[in-house]
Every structure is written in C-alpha cells, then in structure tokens.
Amino acid sequence: MKKKILEVKNLKTSFFTHLGEVQAVRGVSFELNEGDILGIVGESGSGKSVTSLSIMNLIEHPGKIKEGEVLFYGKNYNEEIYSKIDLENPSEEDLKNIKLYGPIDLSKLSNSEMTEYRGNELAMIFQDPMTSLNPVYSIKNQMMEVIRRHTDMNKEEALERAKELLSMVGIPDPKGQINDYPHQFSGGMRQRALIATAISCNPRLLIADEPTTALDVTIQAQILELLKDLQSKTEMSIILITHDLGVIAEVSTHVVVMYGGMMMEKGTVEDIFYNPQHPYTQGLYRSIPKSTAKTKERLIPIEGSPPDLMAPPPGCPFSPRCPNAMKICLEEAAPLFKISDTHTSACWLMAEDAPVVKGFKKTKGAK
Amino acid sequence: MGNYYIKRVISAFITILIIASLTFFLLQLIPGGPFTRERQLPAAIEERLNERYNLDKPVIVQYGIYMKGLLTFDLGLSYRILGTSVNELIAKGFPTSAIIGGLATLLIIIVGVPIGIISALKQNSTVDYIVMFAATIGVTVPSFVIATVIIYFFAGQLGWIPTFGNSKPLWWIGPTIAVSGYSISFVSRLPRSSMLEVLRQDYVRTARANGISEYKVIFKHAFKNALIPVITYVGPMIAAIMTGSFVVERIFALPGMGGYFVESVTNRDYTVTIGMTVFYSVFYIIMVMFVDIAYSFIDPRIKMDS
C-alpha cells in the first residue's frame, strides 16, 4: 500500500468581509498518497485555490480556516510508532509520541512554525510566473535564500544546488542565467525557475495553483511535462489546481471536482473521465469542444451562474443549475455516495430510492 | 553606461544655461532697476552706478557679459550689498542652510520612513490612525506655525532653546524641526502606501510560500520595492531644504541662503537672484541624477544606458 501524505478533513475556510462571511470552502475532505497527482478542478470561485492556500496555511486576513484538519504526514511521521498508539485512550507517553511522530495538523500551526514546512516539505507554485518572482533580486539570490533557509548548506553548496536545479527544470545555461534578474526571463522560464525553487528542498508535496494558466499553449504542455517528469523522478505528490479538464486528463492520477466551495465528485482520473456520476461533472464535459464534432454543432453550456458564497443555497450548491434537481437537492446537500472504492459522488441521484436517470448508476445500500 | 553619464551631464549643462537665461530676461521684464529707490538718486550718481554695473549697455550685451561670467563660475557682484560678490554670499549663507537642511534630511529619513513602515504593517490599527492623523496635520500646518509654536513653548515657556541664532548645536533643534515638519509627514505616507501595495504582490506570497520568515519578507522582499517612491521624493527634497527656507531662517534669525534669495527679488538685486537660482538648479539637477543612479541600483529593470 502506498504511504499517505496528506489528509484533508472537513476543511472550512471563510473570508470575514465587511459585507458578511464569504464561505469559500465548505467542508472539503480528501486524501493524497505518495506519488499521486491530484487534480482539483472547478470554475472560478469554486474554492479550489482557497483549498490549496488553506493547506499551506497561507490564508490572509480577513480569511480564516474555520474548521477541519489538514493532516500532513511529513518526515517526522513514523508509522510503526504511530500505529501502535491507542488514539481513543492515549497515555501520557502516547500523547508525546503523537506530537513527535504523528501527522501534523497544518491548520493549527502558527505562521512561524509553518515557515519550517513551507518551501521545505511542502511547496507551492502559483498562477502568474510574471509577477511571482521578486523583480529586484536575481534568480540566484532568490533560489539560494530558500535553499539556505531550509538546509545547512554554505553559500558555495547552495549555489551548486541552485544551478543543478535550474538545469533539472530545463534552463539552458544555468551557470550564466542564474545571475539574471527575473525580467530577463520569459514567462515559461520564470515558471521553471519558480518550480526549481519550490522543489529545491525535496518537498513531499508540491501544490501547483493553475501553473499554466498564464502561459501560452506550447509552454503549458512543456511545464506540465516537466511537472510529471519531476514527479516520477522524486516520488513527490502533486496537487494540481486548474479549471482546465484537459490539463487534468494529461497529468493527474486522481481528481476532485469542486463547485460552490464543496466537493461534487472524487475519484481516479479514469473514474471521473470515463464514468462521471455527478450532473456537474457531466455538464462540464458537455461544454468542452470536441475535435470530432461536426461543423456548427453547438456546445451545451451549463445554464446559470455559480452560487453567491455569501449566502450559499442550503442544499446542493449546484441544484439551481442542475437539470436533474429534485426537491431534496434544494433542501439538503448530498453526502458523498460511494460508487466504488475510489469513486464517490455528492449527488442524491446516487441514493437507492432516487429515480432512475439515464447516465447515472445508483449505489447499493445508500438511502 | 559611461556614454549615458556624458549625455546626462551635457543635458544638465544646457538645462542650467536655459534656466539662467530665462531668469535673466524675466528679471529684466520687471519694471524698475537695482537703483530705483523711493528717494531719487542724483542723475550723475545713477549714471555712474549704471556704468559701473554695465546697466547702461543694451540688454543683450548685459546678457553676454553675465553669461561669460557664469561660464567661469563668476556669478557677479551684488547690487545691494556693496563690494560683495554673489559667490561670497553663497559661501556665507549656504553652510548655515546646509547644516539645518542636512539635519532635517536626516530627521526626515530616520523618523519618516520607519513611521511609514510601521503604519503599513499595522494598517487600520490605532497606531496607524494616530500616525496618519499626525502626518496629515504635519503636511497641512505651515513651517512658520511650527516654528512659532516651537519658539513659544521650548524657547519662551520652557526656556530649553534660545529664540534665535545658530552658534551652538543645541540651537539648531528648533529650525531643524520647523524645516522638516512638512517632509517628515509627507515621507511617512510614502512607504506606507507603497509598502501596502508591495505586500499584496505575488512575489511576496511566493516568498511566504517558500517559508521565508516574515521579518525577511518585509525587510528584504517588500522594503526594497517600497523604497522607490521615497527616493523619488527625497532626492529633490534635499536640494530644496539644504538651500534654505526663507521663513524659518527669518523666524530664527539665521544667516542662511533663503534670506538673501528672497531679499534679492524685492531689491531687484539681479545678480543675486540669478546666482541663487543657478546654484539651486545645479544642486537640484545633481540630486535628480543621484536619484536616477539610485534607481538603477535598487531596481535592475531600470537601466542607465538607454
């Protein structure tokens, strides 16, 4: 069995603005194993970026993680010791061992404690490489700063490591270009430099928040290829946030579909692409242009717009736009129905006593 | 790079010539002359004086004579302060103005910049509100009011400092505060707004995501980027306050440059007015050049060779 890296449990993050509470993430749970590439897909405002920032504990004022746990199984995690602990009824020594060898709840750490993990065991890259590097410091300076922050390397060693990383991410002349300033790099090169910095301390988990959105298509493909390649070399796990199903199909092993701050469907990439069991996921597929389509064939959009997260609908967030919505959908959010060991869907159509709708399979035993 | 500086020096030189010429001709447009008084001088004396100072020659010839002197750094003789050259007046007044101005500059940077950063980091807190309220007052209250208040309380009521003069360092406190009041307030607002903007930038988030400590995020990554507006303002400001404030020098009875400058205008003391203007312009242009050089050190995107 693969080792677990991250376990997000019932995460709720809100932004407390002057106008009221914006419930950006409303109860998200998922797990990530070593080597997995988890794609989180959803439209703007679905809560995917806030989820990733919550994992990094980088939510800024007025945002706050309201509830839930982000359990990280980092370098300190010792399965042998941890599995022996009676979690229901821990002794004093057990409590000490849980602290030392158990998973760490990142959402409970202070900012200064968090800096030990960020850029070290956990790393993150962002959407816009053009603005994500500090324009007034050289690539060398910014990379060495991170390397020396988390390791005991001296200047020469850190410089060597930085050059090695740059050549790993495909910068043609790392020796010369490491002295360059960000403005001398193209967008794609900047994203490569940012990836190099992010993986400099061999993170167990890399979060990539729309890493290719700001790049043109050919560069997008190269960056995705690079991430896949680095993942296979280093065995790190990746969470890839995107609104592009094509990107997910290309690199992910697992997928979480988010809408209105909640999870709609979760499964392996095969589950989600070959057997989508949520009206929202199916709607997303219908709105993708097909290369096999006849001319003038119209795309089928999802009518309506995403919910107002200041006052989210009491039921399923997708119910106002859902072609299959039932009475219960408007009143109560569906639990995650288990379709297979890997595949779950938060749709009432999965319930045993739900009406039969073409394209949906009911799960056994669920009500 | 070297080429750029040569170009800059040449353009600065031309700028100064234009400023001197404009000042010269504008002063000629003002009715009256240096020797026009309420009490009419005897015609013979006025004629002699005009001859002595070349005022009897056509304007264009006077201009030629003046410019010739200017090119050899000779700013001419004062019409009013007899037997004294403008060079001597500057040499006499500038040290006083420069000491007060220099101290004020130090005070502005040492007090204004940290205040701005603190209020940015504590945005919308009580500290921030108090500081920004004080800064607004500082910008709106003119220096003569500050000077008068200082004299009233610290010299008059408390007797800590004298009301005028500059012979002891303690006596410089009053004028320094009066001169720097406006700029401290102004400067403290600059890093506040630029810091607030910079802290929202993506690269600050990147630094945080890479585990850089909050201290370094602020003082390494944000600060350098937030510094540019401060330098833009401080450069020319140094030229302005080191050449003296007429008002503050009057109130504290300091023999600085500001006094000579303003008096020269009311007295039609042409040579002093042009001389002081040229001196100020040279100072200003040098400071602007320093600012440009400082930019290129702070931000590598700004290059000096285009």
XYZ file of C-alpha atoms in Angstrom:
673
model
C 0.000 0.000 0.000
C 1.147 3.491 -0.782
C 2.091 5.810 2.018
C -0.325 8.542 2.903
C 0.967 12.102 2.556
C -1.955 14.367 3.225
C -5.383 14.033 4.667
C -7.763 16.968 4.493
C -10.751 16.508 6.756
C -13.876 18.612 6.529
C -11.978 21.793 5.730
C -13.978 25.000 6.005
C -12.448 28.359 5.140
C -14.287 31.668 5.168
C -13.489 35.279 4.495
C -14.967 37.678 7.003
C -15.579 40.799 4.963
C -17.434 43.987 5.849
C -20.440 42.685 3.963
C -20.503 39.354 5.718
C -18.951 35.934 5.751
C -17.932 34.539 2.371
C -17.878 30.788 2.753
C -15.255 29.972 0.172
C -14.655 26.372 1.220
C -17.472 24.482 2.928
C -16.312 21.094 4.029
C -13.738 19.534 1.749
C -12.151 16.172 2.517
C -9.652 14.192 0.526
C -6.564 12.090 0.865
C -3.366 12.052 -1.031
C -0.847 9.224 -1.235
C 2.788 9.313 -2.076
C 3.301 9.778 -5.799
C -0.267 10.784 -6.519
C -1.045 13.728 -8.737
C -4.360 15.045 -7.548
C -6.143 17.429 -9.854
C -8.631 19.788 -8.243
C -10.901 21.119 -10.934
C -13.660 23.678 -10.766
C -14.692 27.020 -12.171
C -13.692 30.410 -10.739
C -14.969 30.807 -7.211
C -15.403 27.093 -6.630
C -12.947 27.225 -3.744
C -10.082 25.308 -5.310
C -7.436 27.987 -4.772
C -8.637 28.704 -1.246
C -8.392 24.975 -0.517
C -4.772 24.937 -1.661
C -3.895 28.101 0.256
C -5.555 26.592 3.330
C -3.317 23.538 3.073
C -0.302 25.861 3.020
C -1.877 27.880 5.825
C -1.406 30.967 3.663
C -4.917 32.338 4.038
C -4.599 36.051 4.608
C -6.709 38.408 6.631
C -9.778 38.566 6.610
C -9.772 34.875 5.679
C -9.664 32.126 8.280
C -9.705 28.354 8.447
C -12.876 27.887 10.426
C -12.986 24.162 10.855
C -11.355 20.952 9.848
C -7.944 19.391 9.796
C -5.087 19.335 7.340
C -3.049 16.330 8.431
C 0.375 16.197 6.892
C 2.417 13.003 7.099
C 5.832 14.608 6.885
C 9.396 13.491 7.533
C 8.741 13.128 11.239
C 5.873 10.695 10.701
C 6.703 7.235 11.967
C 4.064 4.713 11.070
C 5.493 1.997 13.274
C 5.197 4.067 16.413
C 2.025 5.870 15.428
C 0.073 2.722 14.540
C 0.696 1.276 17.996
C -0.814 4.255 19.762
C -4.304 3.814 21.134
C -5.815 7.007 19.762
C -9.067 6.599 21.654
C -7.408 6.429 25.004
C -3.822 7.694 24.798
C -1.443 7.560 27.729
C 0.853 10.446 28.545
C 3.689 8.945 26.571
C 1.381 8.280 23.666
C 0.453 11.957 23.590
C 4.119 12.828 23.399
C 4.635 10.309 20.620
C 1.645 11.622 18.690
C 3.250 15.037 18.771
C 6.639 13.725 17.718
C 5.773 11.002 15.255
C 2.139 11.530 14.314
C 0.771 13.524 11.419
C 0.817 17.286 11.871
C -2.314 19.353 11.593
C -1.005 22.212 9.467
C -4.114 24.295 10.023
C -3.268 24.579 13.724
C 0.330 25.746 13.299
C 1.409 29.337 13.850
C 2.896 31.283 10.987
C 6.453 30.916 12.247
C 6.023 27.171 12.791
C 4.582 26.951 9.307
C 7.680 28.565 7.747
C 9.586 25.395 8.688
C 7.327 23.391 6.387
C 6.700 25.835 3.573
C 9.333 25.627 0.870
C 10.741 22.639 2.683
C 8.435 19.626 2.936
C 5.543 21.456 1.320
C 5.989 23.742 -1.628
C 3.738 25.767 -3.830
C 3.856 27.445 -7.203
C 1.379 29.990 -8.444
C -0.584 31.074 -11.423
C 1.307 34.051 -12.748
C 5.053 33.494 -13.121
C 5.462 37.025 -14.481
C 4.770 38.542 -11.080
C 5.706 35.698 -8.756
C 9.431 36.436 -8.673
C 10.781 39.474 -6.879
C 11.898 41.848 -9.653
C 14.701 43.434 -7.639
C 16.632 40.294 -6.728
C 18.471 37.925 -9.032
C 17.316 34.358 -9.619
C 20.437 33.240 -7.761
C 19.631 35.349 -4.735
C 16.033 34.152 -4.531
C 16.870 30.479 -5.015
C 19.791 30.473 -2.590
C 17.707 32.225 0.018
C 15.194 29.383 0.047
C 17.833 26.641 -0.068
C 19.808 28.163 2.790
C 16.630 28.805 4.760
C 15.880 25.090 4.974
C 19.275 23.396 4.789
C 22.700 23.753 6.381
C 24.414 24.317 3.067
C 27.034 27.023 2.817
C 26.993 29.563 0.001
C 29.026 27.513 -2.469
C 26.978 24.375 -1.896
C 23.702 26.275 -2.159
C 24.861 27.872 -5.412
C 25.790 24.481 -6.834
C 22.427 23.101 -5.786
C 20.628 26.054 -7.383
C 22.455 25.533 -10.682
C 21.712 21.815 -10.572
C 18.012 22.571 -10.011
C 17.903 25.050 -12.877
C 19.365 22.504 -15.263
C 16.882 19.947 -13.913
C 13.964 22.185 -14.887
C 15.424 22.824 -18.319
C 17.073 26.229 -18.123
C 19.566 26.004 -20.994
C 22.518 27.807 -19.404
C 22.164 27.611 -15.621
C 25.701 28.838 -14.925
C 25.167 32.106 -16.738
C 21.443 32.585 -16.356
C 21.388 32.069 -12.621
C 22.800 35.595 -12.333
C 19.947 37.028 -14.375
C 17.101 39.044 -12.960
C 13.506 37.894 -13.416
C 12.806 40.446 -16.152
C 15.467 38.787 -18.288
C 13.496 35.511 -18.195
C 10.459 34.676 -20.304
C 7.209 33.568 -18.660
C 7.953 29.905 -19.185
C 11.490 30.267 -17.855
C 10.217 32.107 -14.807
C 7.779 29.312 -14.067
C 10.671 26.867 -14.454
C 12.757 28.915 -12.018
C 9.837 29.012 -9.576
C 9.415 25.249 -9.866
C 13.157 24.812 -9.325
C 12.950 26.923 -6.164
C 9.861 25.069 -4.960
C 11.473 21.637 -5.311
C 14.865 22.779 -4.005
C 14.397 21.110 -0.622
C 12.820 17.907 -1.972
C 9.259 18.559 -0.833
C 6.940 15.630 -0.194
C 4.078 17.640 -1.623
C 4.009 20.295 -4.325
C 0.892 22.370 -4.777
C 0.610 23.923 -8.216
C -2.149 26.534 -8.356
C -3.032 26.947 -12.032
C 0.641 26.758 -13.005
C -0.008 27.010 -16.724
C -2.960 29.390 -16.953
C -0.818 32.442 -17.697
C 1.374 30.680 -20.243
C 0.796 30.069 -23.926
C -0.235 26.637 -25.082
C 3.110 25.210 -26.172
C 4.764 26.346 -22.949
C 1.816 24.937 -20.967
C 2.490 21.495 -22.372
C 6.196 21.790 -21.553
C 5.559 22.843 -17.963
C 3.062 20.004 -17.426
C 5.552 17.569 -18.916
C 8.198 18.958 -16.563
C 5.961 18.536 -13.508
C 5.162 14.959 -14.494
C 8.798 14.245 -15.110
C 9.901 15.724 -11.776
C 7.182 13.803 -10.000
C 8.352 10.484 -11.405
C 11.962 11.289 -10.519
C 11.368 12.446 -6.961
C 8.274 10.497 -5.870
C 6.733 13.667 -4.503
C 2.985 14.132 -4.615
C 1.397 16.963 -6.508
C -1.862 18.796 -6.087
C -2.704 20.483 -9.338
C -5.342 23.175 -9.253
C -6.882 24.031 -12.591
C -10.077 24.848 -14.400
C -8.836 23.026 -17.464
C -10.061 19.435 -17.738
C -7.508 18.839 -20.478
C -4.682 19.560 -18.061
C -6.186 17.187 -15.514
C -6.539 14.411 -18.087
C -2.947 14.843 -19.133
C -1.195 14.621 -15.786
C -3.453 13.653 -12.897
C -3.914 10.277 -11.302
C -6.801 11.419 -9.114
C -9.416 14.133 -9.456
C -11.572 16.192 -7.125
C -14.341 18.204 -8.773
C -15.317 21.259 -6.762
C -18.281 23.578 -7.034
C -19.529 26.334 -4.748
C -16.942 25.545 -2.084
C -17.911 21.869 -1.906
C -16.735 18.635 -3.413
C -19.024 17.296 -6.113
C -17.171 14.215 -7.207
C -13.940 12.492 -6.370
C -12.181 9.566 -7.973
C -9.312 8.350 -10.069
C -8.815 10.065 -13.371
C -10.437 7.072 -15.110
C -13.481 7.231 -12.832
C -14.045 10.886 -13.499
C -13.419 10.853 -17.213
C -14.996 7.555 -18.228
C -17.747 7.296 -15.652
C -18.736 10.734 -14.370
C -21.526 10.324 -11.844
C -22.381 13.915 -10.977
C -24.565 16.172 -13.125
C -21.992 18.967 -12.726
C -19.102 16.852 -13.982
C -21.230 15.641 -16.871
C -22.202 19.231 -17.621
C -18.529 20.180 -17.747
C -17.854 17.512 -20.361
C -20.758 18.649 -22.490
C -19.319 22.148 -22.575
C -15.914 21.063 -23.913
C -15.454 21.435 -27.676
C -14.801 18.073 -29.277
C -12.264 17.577 -32.019
C -14.581 15.008 -33.611
C -17.585 17.313 -33.673
C -19.308 18.099 -36.935
C -19.204 21.733 -38.023
C -21.745 24.051 -36.455
C -22.533 21.621 -33.675
C -23.364 23.699 -30.641
C -21.719 23.227 -27.257
C -24.088 22.657 -24.376
C -23.350 25.214 -21.671
C -24.323 24.852 -18.032
C -27.094 27.429 -17.673
C -26.983 29.919 -14.816
C -24.084 31.119 -12.713
C -22.220 29.913 -9.611
C -23.832 30.472 -6.221
C -23.260 33.520 -4.065
C -20.948 32.243 -1.357
C -22.076 34.981 0.997
C -25.465 33.231 1.145
C -24.957 29.773 -0.318
C -28.053 27.698 -1.099
C -28.962 25.383 1.774
C -28.921 22.283 -0.393
C -26.560 21.157 -3.090
C -24.786 24.273 -4.450
C -25.332 23.025 -7.989
C -29.073 22.385 -7.564
C -30.219 25.754 -9.036
C -28.412 24.917 -12.289
C -28.874 21.159 -12.249
C -31.073 19.611 -14.972
C -31.819 16.665 -12.668
C -32.524 18.622 -9.489
C -35.067 17.109 -7.132
C -36.845 18.540 -4.124
C -34.290 17.173 -1.676
C -31.425 18.721 -3.653
C -32.694 22.213 -2.797
C -33.075 21.389 0.870
C -30.115 19.309 1.841
C -26.607 18.868 0.444
C -25.965 15.305 -0.619
C -23.411 13.237 1.244
C -20.622 11.583 -0.688
C -22.094 8.382 -2.075
C -19.582 5.659 -2.653
C -19.691 4.328 -6.199
C -16.541 2.230 -5.964
C -13.516 2.045 -3.669
C -12.003 5.009 -5.417
C -15.028 6.873 -6.679
C -17.550 8.999 -4.760
C -20.172 11.490 -5.853
C -22.175 14.024 -3.866
C -25.436 13.636 -5.740
C -28.811 12.496 -4.473
C -29.306 10.572 -7.713
C -26.884 8.057 -6.275
C -29.276 7.243 -3.458
C -31.027 3.897 -3.609
C -34.539 5.339 -3.645
C -33.755 8.032 -6.193
C -35.479 7.944 -9.586
C -33.519 6.272 -12.353
C -31.921 8.783 -14.684
C -30.033 7.823 -17.799
C -26.279 8.101 -17.331
C -26.336 7.646 -13.554
C -25.833 4.467 -11.599
C -27.320 4.133 -8.179
C -25.131 2.963 -5.385
C -26.193 -0.019 -3.361
C -27.215 0.377 0.218
C -27.320 4.181 0.151
C -30.531 5.931 1.003
C 26.872 53.223 -19.233
C 29.653 55.864 -19.425
C 28.030 57.251 -22.517
C 24.842 57.754 -20.593
C 26.503 59.882 -17.934
C 28.189 62.076 -20.537
C 24.793 62.651 -22.125
C 23.276 63.427 -18.754
C 25.985 65.962 -17.903
C 25.628 67.706 -21.258
C 21.858 67.932 -20.924
C 22.225 69.186 -17.350
C 24.609 71.891 -18.560
C 22.181 73.009 -21.253
C 19.320 72.997 -18.750
C 21.268 75.280 -16.428
C 22.085 77.699 -19.261
C 18.401 77.854 -20.153
C 17.397 78.434 -16.524
C 19.988 81.221 -16.157
C 18.874 82.875 -19.404
C 15.194 82.688 -18.563
C 15.798 84.120 -15.099
C 17.895 86.884 -16.592
C 15.290 88.007 -19.099
C 12.342 87.578 -16.746
C 14.024 89.859 -14.238
C 14.555 92.463 -16.971
C 10.813 92.423 -17.577
C 10.098 93.622 -14.046
C 9.767 97.419 -14.074
C 12.437 99.369 -12.250
C 16.071 98.559 -11.638
C 18.504 97.929 -8.796
C 18.982 101.629 -8.209
C 15.387 102.750 -8.475
C 14.548 103.978 -4.980
C 11.829 105.980 -3.386
C 14.356 108.739 -2.899
C 15.661 109.661 -6.321
C 19.458 109.499 -6.612
C 21.182 112.402 -8.316
C 21.304 111.705 -12.062
C 25.098 111.786 -12.189
C 25.437 109.174 -9.450
C 22.846 106.906 -11.033
C 24.616 107.225 -14.357
C 27.925 106.319 -12.749
C 26.375 103.350 -10.983
C 24.729 102.096 -14.171
C 28.037 102.423 -15.949
C 29.882 100.582 -13.180
C 27.463 97.662 -13.312
C 27.078 97.715 -17.114
C 23.402 98.616 -16.769
C 23.740 101.357 -19.416
C 24.512 98.832 -22.138
C 21.818 97.111 -24.249
C 20.187 94.120 -22.545
C 21.688 91.659 -24.951
C 25.198 92.908 -24.175
C 24.488 92.676 -20.435
C 23.317 89.125 -21.033
C 26.560 88.316 -22.873
C 28.649 89.743 -20.045
C 26.663 87.849 -17.437
C 26.845 84.519 -19.276
C 30.552 84.951 -19.821
C 30.968 85.348 -16.060
C 28.692 82.408 -15.351
C 30.813 80.108 -17.520
C 33.833 80.950 -15.376
C 31.772 80.357 -12.185
C 31.731 84.091 -11.521
C 28.185 84.985 -10.518
C 28.901 88.700 -10.478
C 28.654 91.430 -7.859
C 25.636 92.124 -5.726
C 23.987 95.460 -6.495
C 22.828 95.991 -2.964
C 25.404 94.526 -0.655
C 28.268 96.630 -1.824
C 31.586 95.099 -2.565
C 30.309 91.579 -2.095
C 30.156 89.022 -4.880
C 27.327 86.523 -5.213
C 29.872 83.729 -4.799
C 30.765 85.195 -1.398
C 27.109 85.464 -0.393
C 26.534 81.803 -1.220
C 29.710 80.818 0.610
C 28.458 82.760 3.626
C 24.824 81.630 3.623
C 24.998 78.078 2.351
C 26.799 76.452 5.320
C 24.086 77.595 7.729
C 21.285 76.460 5.438
C 23.099 73.226 4.661
C 23.602 72.295 8.319
C 19.948 72.866 9.150
C 18.858 71.228 5.890
C 21.192 68.270 6.365
C 19.979 67.688 9.909
C 16.395 67.997 8.715
C 17.062 65.453 5.960
C 18.474 63.005 8.498
C 15.500 63.543 10.768
C 13.079 63.049 7.884
C 14.660 59.742 6.850
C 15.250 58.397 10.355
C 11.779 59.281 11.598
C 9.579 59.422 8.495
C 10.499 56.132 6.804
C 10.146 53.865 9.874
C 6.873 55.551 10.806
C 5.538 54.816 7.338
C 6.580 51.187 7.514
C 5.126 50.691 10.969
C 1.799 52.159 9.986
C 1.746 49.960 6.861
C 2.389 46.834 8.906
C -0.200 47.855 11.477
C -2.670 49.025 8.883
C -6.029 50.179 10.289
C -4.817 49.836 13.874
C -4.858 52.603 16.462
C -1.137 53.225 15.871
C -1.786 53.633 12.156
C -4.651 56.071 12.716
C -2.677 58.181 15.161
C 0.367 58.312 12.903
C -1.619 59.150 9.801
C -3.596 61.803 11.664
C -0.362 63.388 12.850
C 1.048 63.150 9.320
C -1.968 64.926 7.867
C -1.574 67.707 10.423
C 2.147 67.896 9.664
C 1.531 68.326 5.959
C -1.117 70.997 6.396
C 0.466 73.115 9.115
C 2.920 75.588 7.546
C 6.509 75.752 8.778
C 6.133 79.248 10.243
C 3.389 77.994 12.531
C 5.561 75.074 13.659
C 8.474 77.487 14.142
C 6.366 79.885 16.156
C 4.973 77.101 18.318
C 8.482 75.773 18.961
C 9.677 79.215 19.948
C 6.676 79.807 22.153
C 6.915 76.521 24.083
C 10.532 75.427 24.024
C 12.178 78.822 23.979
C 9.575 81.015 25.637
C 7.775 78.838 28.218
C 10.355 76.131 28.937
C 13.486 78.067 28.051
C 15.285 74.978 26.712
C 16.457 76.557 23.498
C 17.149 80.152 22.567
C 14.756 82.003 20.344
C 17.291 82.755 17.626
C 20.826 82.248 16.414
C 22.840 79.219 15.476
C 26.146 79.364 17.317
C 25.639 76.194 19.365
C 24.383 72.795 18.154
C 21.516 72.912 20.678
C 20.199 75.964 18.899
C 19.814 74.041 15.642
C 16.997 71.913 17.081
C 14.224 74.459 16.571
C 14.888 75.311 12.939
C 15.579 71.662 12.093
C 12.179 70.575 13.362
C 10.452 73.503 11.704
C 12.106 72.763 8.357
C 11.476 69.022 8.477
C 7.872 69.082 9.728
C 6.232 69.009 6.334
C 8.582 66.492 4.786
C 8.513 64.056 7.718
C 4.776 63.938 7.387
C 4.952 63.594 3.637
C 7.711 60.988 3.664
C 5.933 58.871 6.266
C 2.989 58.478 3.927
C 5.107 57.274 1.009
C 6.474 53.993 2.390
C 3.098 53.323 3.969
C 1.219 53.310 0.678
C 3.990 51.668 -1.333
C 4.514 49.025 1.361
C 0.802 48.234 1.438
C 0.864 47.814 -2.307
C 4.029 45.719 -2.372
C 2.806 43.384 0.382
C -0.074 42.417 -1.883
C 2.236 41.426 -4.736
C 2.547 37.851 -5.932
C 6.256 37.663 -5.167
C 5.599 38.383 -1.511
C 3.199 35.435 -1.486
C 5.872 33.329 -3.228
C 8.401 34.252 -0.547
C 5.916 33.282 2.150
C 5.088 30.029 0.346
C 8.799 29.251 0.330
C 8.996 29.543 4.080
C 10.867 32.837 4.215
C 10.412 34.369 7.659
C 8.012 37.264 8.000
C 10.868 39.551 9.036
C 12.766 38.835 5.826
C 9.616 39.026 3.731
C 9.087 42.567 4.974
C 12.616 43.885 5.210
C 14.154 42.113 2.247
C 11.440 41.403 -0.280
C 8.957 44.175 0.336
C 11.120 47.017 1.618
C 13.433 47.371 -1.368
C 10.474 47.543 -3.722
C 8.689 50.022 -1.490
C 11.684 52.336 -1.399
C 11.413 53.808 -4.889
C 8.744 56.453 -4.201
C 10.661 57.535 -1.104
C 13.860 58.076 -3.078
C 11.986 59.883 -5.831
C 10.743 62.396 -3.299
C 13.781 62.636 -1.035
C 16.318 63.479 -3.792
C 14.867 66.805 -4.940
C 13.690 67.487 -1.385
C 17.307 67.526 -0.202
C 18.122 70.219 -2.766
C 15.118 72.250 -1.666
C 15.705 72.177 2.082
C 19.501 72.446 2.017
C 19.308 75.710 0.085
C 17.430 77.251 2.943
C 13.964 78.221 3.982
C 13.381 81.956 3.999
C 10.553 81.729 6.510
C 12.325 79.538 9.054
C 15.573 81.463 8.709
C 13.695 84.706 9.306
C 11.910 83.425 12.393
C 15.049 82.007 13.987
C 17.214 84.858 12.664
C 19.631 82.566 10.894
C 22.068 83.974 8.316
C 21.195 81.378 5.678
C 20.759 81.457 1.931
C 16.988 81.677 1.944
C 17.042 85.196 3.333
C 19.412 86.537 0.678
C 17.393 84.922 -2.064
C 14.047 86.423 -1.156
C 15.509 89.845 -0.385
C 17.311 89.903 -3.706
C 14.000 89.620 -5.546
C 12.386 92.541 -3.729
C 15.582 94.576 -4.137
C 15.961 93.830 -7.866
C 19.375 92.510 -6.989
C 19.551 90.760 -10.364
C 22.871 89.028 -9.966
C 21.982 87.535 -6.580
C 18.608 86.260 -7.825
C 20.102 84.611 -10.902
C 23.112 83.325 -8.969
C 20.999 81.713 -6.273
C 18.609 80.280 -8.872
C 21.509 78.770 -10.796
C 23.029 77.400 -7.594
C 19.712 75.815 -6.607
C 19.223 74.419 -10.129
C 22.671 72.819 -10.171
C 22.015 71.286 -6.782
C 18.592 70.059 -7.895
C 19.864 68.557 -11.134
C 22.654 66.744 -9.297
C 20.158 65.309 -6.815
C 17.868 64.151 -9.616
C 20.852 62.441 -11.197
C 21.658 60.730 -7.905
C 18.062 59.570 -7.706
C 18.307 58.046 -11.178
C 21.519 56.277 -10.245
C 19.932 55.023 -7.028
C 17.004 53.629 -9.035
C 19.316 51.526 -11.138
C 20.889 50.095 -8.000
C 17.539 49.275 -6.438
C 15.677 48.020 -9.458
C 17.657 46.153 -12.115
C 14.848 46.712 -14.602
C 15.772 50.395 -14.711
C 18.845 50.640 -16.875
C 21.080 53.651 -17.318
C 22.127 53.184 -20.919
C 19.011 53.901 -22.931
